[in-house]
Every structure is written in structure tokens, then in C-alpha cells.
């Protein structure tokens, strides 16, 4: 959040702090997943969904249902890999900053 406020002061532009938080969390998890030495069956799914999240945050505020869908797929793909648990939790918290999806 501080970085986005600083950016606004320097460049005159504004970035939603939730987007900045999500971008940082996704980037961190992508780096950790890339360096994780063990292959697991759903790794490609996690990588694809993290790439989708990264793309979403480059275009402003993403759609909450799409964020939650990506998060669900990522959690299902790497949820049992304890070494990635902390970064996955950070992504979940960043997605939660966008609020709840309306119930049908």
C-alpha cells in the first residue's frame, strides 16, 4: 500500500492498494513454485492459474468471481504442499481484500 501511495505522489497516478497487494502475493507464490524442486500432479494447473491471476491484476481491478475461481483451483492444486502454504495463504488474504462474491 505504501508503494502505491508513493507511486501516486511521484507519478500522479493511482494504483488500487488491493491490486498491488494481490500482485505482490501472486508474484511471491509464482517464484516459490518455480523454485520448488518436487514435481506434483497438479503443478501445471497451479502455474496456469497463477499466470491468469497475474494477467488479471495488470488490467486494473479484477472480477471477484474470477479471482475466487483461480484461488480455488490453485488451492486445490498446491494445498497439500506445506512448503508453499504461507505464500498460498498470502494470496488468499489478498483475494479476500476484494470482498465477498454475492450469493445467488
CSV table of N, CA and C in Angstrom, one decimal:
chain,number,residue,atom,x,y,z
A,1,UNK,N,0.8,-1.2,0.0
A,1,UNK,CA,0.0,0.0,0.0
A,1,UNK,C,0.9,1.3,0.0
A,2,UNK,N,1.9,1.2,0.8
A,2,UNK,CA,2.8,2.4,0.9
A,2,UNK,C,3.4,2.6,-0.5
A,3,UNK,N,3.8,1.6,-1.2
A,3,UNK,CA,4.4,1.7,-2.5
A,3,UNK,C,3.4,2.4,-3.5
A,4,UNK,N,2.1,2.0,-3.4
A,4,UNK,CA,1.2,2.6,-4.4
A,4,UNK,C,0.9,4.1,-4.0
A,5,UNK,N,1.0,4.5,-2.7
A,5,UNK,CA,0.8,5.9,-2.4
A,5,UNK,C,2.0,6.7,-2.8
A,6,UNK,N,3.2,6.1,-2.7
A,6,UNK,CA,4.4,6.7,-3.1
A,6,UNK,C,4.4,6.9,-4.6
A,7,UNK,N,3.9,5.9,-5.3
A,7,UNK,CA,3.8,6.0,-6.8
A,7,UNK,C,2.9,7.1,-7.2
A,8,UNK,N,1.8,7.3,-6.5
A,8,UNK,CA,0.9,8.3,-6.8
A,8,UNK,C,1.5,9.7,-6.6
A,9,UNK,N,2.3,9.8,-5.5
A,9,UNK,CA,2.9,11.1,-5.2
A,9,UNK,C,4.0,11.4,-6.3
A,10,UNK,N,4.7,10.4,-6.7
A,10,UNK,CA,5.8,10.7,-7.7
A,10,UNK,C,5.2,10.8,-9.1
A,11,UNK,N,4.3,10.0,-9.5
A,11,UNK,CA,3.9,10.0,-10.9
A,11,UNK,C,2.5,10.6,-11.2
A,12,UNK,N,1.8,10.9,-10.1
A,12,UNK,CA,0.5,11.4,-10.3
A,12,UNK,C,-0.6,10.4,-10.6
A,13,UNK,N,-0.2,9.1,-10.6
A,13,UNK,CA,-1.1,8.0,-10.9
A,13,UNK,C,-1.5,7.3,-9.6
A,14,UNK,N,-2.6,6.6,-9.7
A,14,UNK,CA,-3.0,5.9,-8.5
A,14,UNK,C,-3.2,4.4,-8.9
A,15,UNK,N,-2.8,3.5,-8.0
A,15,UNK,CA,-3.0,2.1,-8.1
A,15,UNK,C,-3.8,1.6,-6.9
A,16,UNK,N,-4.8,0.9,-7.1
A,16,UNK,CA,-5.6,0.3,-6.0
A,16,UNK,C,-4.7,-0.5,-5.1
A,17,UNK,N,-4.6,-0.2,-3.9
A,17,UNK,CA,-3.7,-1.0,-3.0
A,17,UNK,C,-4.1,-2.5,-2.9
A,18,UNK,N,-5.3,-2.8,-3.2
A,18,UNK,CA,-5.7,-4.3,-3.2
A,18,UNK,C,-5.0,-4.9,-4.4
A,19,UNK,N,-5.0,-4.3,-5.5
A,19,UNK,CA,-4.4,-4.8,-6.7
A,19,UNK,C,-2.9,-5.0,-6.4
A,20,UNK,N,-2.3,-4.0,-5.8
A,20,UNK,CA,-0.8,-4.1,-5.5
A,20,UNK,C,-0.5,-5.2,-4.6
A,21,UNK,N,-1.4,-5.4,-3.6
A,21,UNK,CA,-1.2,-6.5,-2.6
A,21,UNK,C,-1.3,-7.8,-3.3
A,22,UNK,N,-2.3,-8.0,-4.2
A,22,UNK,CA,-2.5,-9.2,-4.9
A,22,UNK,C,-1.4,-9.5,-5.8
A,23,UNK,N,-1.0,-8.5,-6.5
A,23,UNK,CA,0.2,-8.6,-7.5
A,23,UNK,C,1.4,-9.1,-6.7
A,24,UNK,N,1.7,-8.6,-5.6
A,24,UNK,CA,2.9,-9.0,-4.8
A,24,UNK,C,2.7,-10.4,-4.3
A,25,UNK,N,1.6,-10.8,-3.8
A,25,UNK,CA,1.3,-12.1,-3.3
A,25,UNK,C,1.4,-13.2,-4.4
A,26,UNK,N,0.9,-12.9,-5.6
A,26,UNK,CA,0.9,-13.8,-6.7
A,26,UNK,C,2.3,-13.9,-7.2
A,27,UNK,N,3.1,-12.9,-7.3
A,27,UNK,CA,4.5,-12.9,-7.7
A,27,UNK,C,5.3,-13.8,-6.8
A,28,UNK,N,5.1,-13.6,-5.5
A,28,UNK,CA,5.8,-14.4,-4.5
A,28,UNK,C,5.6,-15.9,-4.6
A,29,UNK,N,4.3,-16.2,-4.7
A,29,UNK,CA,3.9,-17.6,-4.9
A,29,UNK,C,4.4,-18.2,-6.2
A,30,UNK,N,4.4,-17.4,-7.3
A,30,UNK,CA,4.9,-17.9,-8.5
A,30,UNK,C,6.4,-18.2,-8.4
A,31,UNK,N,7.2,-17.3,-7.8
A,31,UNK,CA,8.6,-17.5,-7.6
A,31,UNK,C,8.9,-18.8,-6.8
A,32,UNK,N,8.1,-18.9,-5.7
A,32,UNK,CA,8.3,-20.1,-4.8
A,32,UNK,C,8.0,-21.4,-5.5
A,33,UNK,N,6.9,-21.4,-6.3
A,33,UNK,CA,6.5,-22.6,-7.0
A,33,UNK,C,7.5,-22.9,-8.1
A,34,UNK,N,8.1,-21.9,-8.7
A,34,UNK,CA,9.1,-22.1,-9.8
A,34,UNK,C,10.4,-22.7,-9.2
A,35,UNK,N,10.7,-22.4,-8.0
A,35,UNK,CA,11.9,-23.0,-7.4
A,35,UNK,C,11.7,-24.2,-6.5
A,36,UNK,N,10.4,-24.6,-6.4
A,36,UNK,CA,10.1,-25.8,-5.6
A,36,UNK,C,10.6,-27.0,-6.4
A,37,UNK,N,11.4,-27.8,-5.8
A,37,UNK,CA,12.1,-28.9,-6.6
A,37,UNK,C,11.3,-30.1,-6.9
A,38,UNK,N,10.2,-30.3,-6.2
A,38,UNK,CA,9.5,-31.6,-6.3
A,38,UNK,C,8.3,-31.4,-7.3
A,39,UNK,N,8.2,-32.3,-8.2
A,39,UNK,CA,7.0,-32.3,-9.1
A,39,UNK,C,5.8,-32.9,-8.4
A,40,UNK,N,4.7,-32.4,-8.7
A,40,UNK,CA,3.4,-32.9,-8.2
A,40,UNK,C,2.4,-32.9,-9.3
A,41,UNK,N,1.4,-33.7,-9.2
A,41,UNK,CA,0.5,-33.9,-10.4
A,41,UNK,C,-0.2,-32.7,-10.9
A,42,UNK,N,-0.6,-31.7,-10.0
A,42,UNK,CA,-1.4,-30.6,-10.5
A,42,UNK,C,-0.5,-29.3,-10.6
A,43,UNK,N,0.8,-29.4,-10.6
A,43,UNK,CA,1.6,-28.3,-10.7
A,43,UNK,C,1.3,-27.4,-11.9
A,44,UNK,N,1.0,-27.9,-13.0
A,44,UNK,CA,0.7,-27.1,-14.2
A,44,UNK,C,-0.5,-26.3,-14.0
A,45,UNK,N,-1.5,-26.9,-13.4
A,45,UNK,CA,-2.8,-26.2,-13.1
A,45,UNK,C,-2.5,-25.0,-12.2
A,46,UNK,N,-1.7,-25.1,-11.2
A,46,UNK,CA,-1.3,-24.0,-10.3
A,46,UNK,C,-0.6,-22.9,-11.1
A,47,UNK,N,0.4,-23.4,-11.9
A,47,UNK,CA,1.2,-22.4,-12.7
A,47,UNK,C,0.2,-21.6,-13.7
A,48,UNK,N,-0.7,-22.3,-14.3
A,48,UNK,CA,-1.6,-21.7,-15.2
A,48,UNK,C,-2.5,-20.7,-14.5
A,49,UNK,N,-3.0,-21.1,-13.4
A,49,UNK,CA,-4.0,-20.2,-12.7
A,49,UNK,C,-3.2,-19.0,-12.1
A,50,UNK,N,-2.0,-19.2,-11.6
A,50,UNK,CA,-1.2,-18.0,-11.1
A,50,UNK,C,-0.9,-17.1,-12.3
A,51,UNK,N,-0.6,-17.6,-13.4
A,51,UNK,CA,-0.4,-16.7,-14.6
A,51,UNK,C,-1.7,-16.0,-14.9
A,52,UNK,N,-2.8,-16.6,-14.8
A,52,UNK,CA,-4.1,-15.9,-15.1
A,52,UNK,C,-4.3,-14.8,-14.0
A,53,UNK,N,-4.0,-15.1,-12.8
A,53,UNK,CA,-4.2,-14.0,-11.7
A,53,UNK,C,-3.2,-12.9,-12.0
A,54,UNK,N,-2.0,-13.2,-12.4
A,54,UNK,CA,-1.0,-12.1,-12.7
A,54,UNK,C,-1.5,-11.3,-13.9
A,55,UNK,N,-2.1,-11.9,-14.9
A,55,UNK,CA,-2.6,-11.2,-16.0
A,55,UNK,C,-3.8,-10.3,-15.6
A,56,UNK,N,-4.7,-10.8,-14.7
A,56,UNK,CA,-5.8,-10.0,-14.3
A,56,UNK,C,-5.4,-8.7,-13.6
A,57,UNK,N,-4.4,-8.8,-12.7
A,57,UNK,CA,-4.0,-7.6,-12.0
A,57,UNK,C,-3.2,-6.6,-12.8
A,58,UNK,N,-2.9,-6.9,-14.0
A,58,UNK,CA,-2.2,-5.9,-14.9
A,58,UNK,C,-3.2,-5.0,-15.5
A,59,UNK,N,-4.5,-5.4,-15.5
A,59,UNK,CA,-5.5,-4.6,-16.2
A,59,UNK,C,-6.5,-3.9,-15.2
A,60,UNK,N,-6.0,-3.5,-14.0
A,60,UNK,CA,-6.9,-2.9,-13.1
A,60,UNK,C,-7.5,-3.8,-12.1
A,61,UNK,N,-8.7,-3.5,-11.6
A,61,UNK,CA,-9.4,-4.3,-10.6
A,61,UNK,C,-10.0,-5.5,-11.3
A,62,UNK,N,-9.6,-6.7,-10.9
A,62,UNK,CA,-10.2,-7.9,-11.5
A,62,UNK,C,-11.6,-8.2,-11.0
A,63,UNK,N,-12.3,-9.1,-11.7
A,63,UNK,CA,-13.6,-9.5,-11.3
A,63,UNK,C,-13.5,-10.5,-10.1
A,64,UNK,N,-14.2,-10.3,-9.1
A,64,UNK,CA,-14.1,-11.1,-7.9
A,64,UNK,C,-14.4,-12.6,-8.1
A,65,UNK,N,-15.5,-12.9,-8.9
A,65,UNK,CA,-15.7,-14.3,-9.1
A,65,UNK,C,-14.6,-15.0,-9.8
A,66,UNK,N,-13.9,-14.3,-10.8
A,66,UNK,CA,-12.8,-14.9,-11.4
A,66,UNK,C,-11.6,-15.1,-10.5
A,67,UNK,N,-11.4,-14.1,-9.6
A,67,UNK,CA,-10.3,-14.2,-8.6
A,67,UNK,C,-10.6,-15.5,-7.7
A,68,UNK,N,-11.8,-15.6,-7.3
A,68,UNK,CA,-12.1,-16.7,-6.4
A,68,UNK,C,-12.0,-18.1,-7.1
A,69,UNK,N,-12.3,-18.1,-8.3
A,69,UNK,CA,-12.2,-19.4,-9.1
A,69,UNK,C,-10.7,-19.8,-9.2
A,70,UNK,N,-9.9,-18.8,-9.6
A,70,UNK,CA,-8.5,-19.1,-9.7
A,70,UNK,C,-7.9,-19.5,-8.3
A,71,UNK,N,-8.3,-18.8,-7.3
A,71,UNK,CA,-7.8,-19.2,-5.9
A,71,UNK,C,-8.2,-20.6,-5.6
A,72,UNK,N,-9.4,-21.0,-5.9
A,72,UNK,CA,-9.9,-22.3,-5.6
A,72,UNK,C,-9.1,-23.4,-6.3
A,73,UNK,N,-8.8,-23.1,-7.6
A,73,UNK,CA,-8.0,-24.1,-8.4
A,73,UNK,C,-6.6,-24.2,-7.9
A,74,UNK,N,-6.0,-23.0,-7.6
A,74,UNK,CA,-4.6,-23.0,-7.0
A,74,UNK,C,-4.6,-23.8,-5.7
A,75,UNK,N,-5.5,-23.5,-4.8
A,75,UNK,CA,-5.5,-24.2,-3.5
A,75,UNK,C,-5.7,-25.7,-3.7
A,76,UNK,N,-6.6,-26.1,-4.6
A,76,UNK,CA,-6.7,-27.5,-4.9
A,76,UNK,C,-5.5,-28.1,-5.4
A,77,UNK,N,-4.7,-27.4,-6.2
A,77,UNK,CA,-3.6,-27.9,-6.9
A,77,UNK,C,-2.4,-28.0,-6.0
A,78,UNK,N,-2.2,-27.0,-5.1
A,78,UNK,CA,-1.0,-27.0,-4.2
A,78,UNK,C,-1.3,-27.0,-2.8
A,79,UNK,N,-2.5,-27.2,-2.4
A,79,UNK,CA,-2.9,-27.1,-1.0
A,79,UNK,C,-2.2,-28.0,-0.1
A,80,UNK,N,-1.8,-29.2,-0.6
A,80,UNK,CA,-1.1,-30.2,0.3
A,80,UNK,C,0.4,-30.0,0.3
A,81,UNK,N,0.9,-29.0,-0.4
A,81,UNK,CA,2.3,-28.8,-0.4
A,81,UNK,C,2.6,-27.8,0.7
A,82,UNK,N,3.0,-28.3,1.8
A,82,UNK,CA,3.2,-27.4,3.0
A,82,UNK,C,4.2,-26.3,2.8
A,83,UNK,N,5.2,-26.6,2.0
A,83,UNK,CA,6.3,-25.6,1.8
A,83,UNK,C,5.8,-24.3,1.1
A,84,UNK,N,4.6,-24.4,0.4
A,84,UNK,CA,4.0,-23.3,-0.3
A,84,UNK,C,2.8,-22.7,0.5
A,85,UNK,N,2.5,-23.3,1.6
A,85,UNK,CA,1.4,-22.9,2.4
A,85,UNK,C,1.3,-21.4,2.8
A,86,UNK,N,2.4,-20.9,3.2
A,86,UNK,CA,2.4,-19.5,3.7
A,86,UNK,C,2.1,-18.5,2.5
A,87,UNK,N,2.8,-18.8,1.4
A,87,UNK,CA,2.5,-17.9,0.2
A,87,UNK,C,1.1,-18.1,-0.3
A,88,UNK,N,0.6,-19.3,-0.3
A,88,UNK,CA,-0.8,-19.5,-0.7
A,88,UNK,C,-1.8,-18.8,0.2
A,89,UNK,N,-1.5,-18.7,1.5
A,89,UNK,CA,-2.3,-18.0,2.4
A,89,UNK,C,-2.3,-16.5,2.1
A,90,UNK,N,-1.1,-16.0,1.7
A,90,UNK,CA,-1.0,-14.6,1.4
A,90,UNK,C,-1.8,-14.3,0.2
A,91,UNK,N,-1.9,-15.2,-0.8
A,91,UNK,CA,-2.7,-14.9,-2.0
A,91,UNK,C,-4.2,-15.0,-1.6
A,92,UNK,N,-4.5,-15.9,-0.7
A,92,UNK,CA,-5.9,-16.0,-0.3
A,92,UNK,C,-6.3,-14.7,0.4
A,93,UNK,N,-5.5,-14.2,1.3
A,93,UNK,CA,-5.8,-12.9,2.0
A,93,UNK,C,-5.9,-11.8,1.0
A,94,UNK,N,-5.0,-11.7,0.0
A,94,UNK,CA,-5.1,-10.7,-1.0
A,94,UNK,C,-6.4,-10.7,-1.8
A,95,UNK,N,-6.8,-11.9,-2.1
A,95,UNK,CA,-8.1,-12.1,-2.8
A,95,UNK,C,-9.3,-11.6,-1.9
A,96,UNK,N,-9.2,-11.9,-0.7
A,96,UNK,CA,-10.3,-11.5,0.3
A,96,UNK,C,-10.4,-10.0,0.4
A,97,UNK,N,-9.3,-9.3,0.1
A,97,UNK,CA,-9.4,-7.8,0.2
A,97,UNK,C,-10.5,-7.2,-0.8
A,98,UNK,N,-10.8,-8.0,-1.8
A,98,UNK,CA,-11.8,-7.6,-2.8
A,98,UNK,C,-13.2,-7.8,-2.4
A,99,UNK,N,-13.4,-8.4,-1.3
A,99,UNK,CA,-14.7,-8.6,-0.7
A,99,UNK,C,-15.4,-9.9,-1.1
A,100,UNK,N,-16.6,-10.0,-0.7
A,100,UNK,CA,-17.4,-11.2,-0.9
A,100,UNK,C,-18.0,-11.2,-2.3
A,101,UNK,N,-18.2,-12.4,-2.8
A,101,UNK,CA,-19.0,-12.6,-4.0
A,101,UNK,C,-20.4,-12.7,-3.6
A,102,UNK,N,-21.3,-12.0,-4.3
A,102,UNK,CA,-22.7,-12.1,-3.9
A,102,UNK,C,-23.2,-13.5,-4.1
A,103,UNK,N,-24.1,-13.9,-3.1
A,103,UNK,CA,-24.7,-15.2,-3.2
A,103,UNK,C,-25.8,-15.2,-4.2
A,104,UNK,N,-26.1,-16.4,-4.8
A,104,UNK,CA,-27.2,-16.5,-5.7
A,104,UNK,C,-28.4,-17.1,-5.0
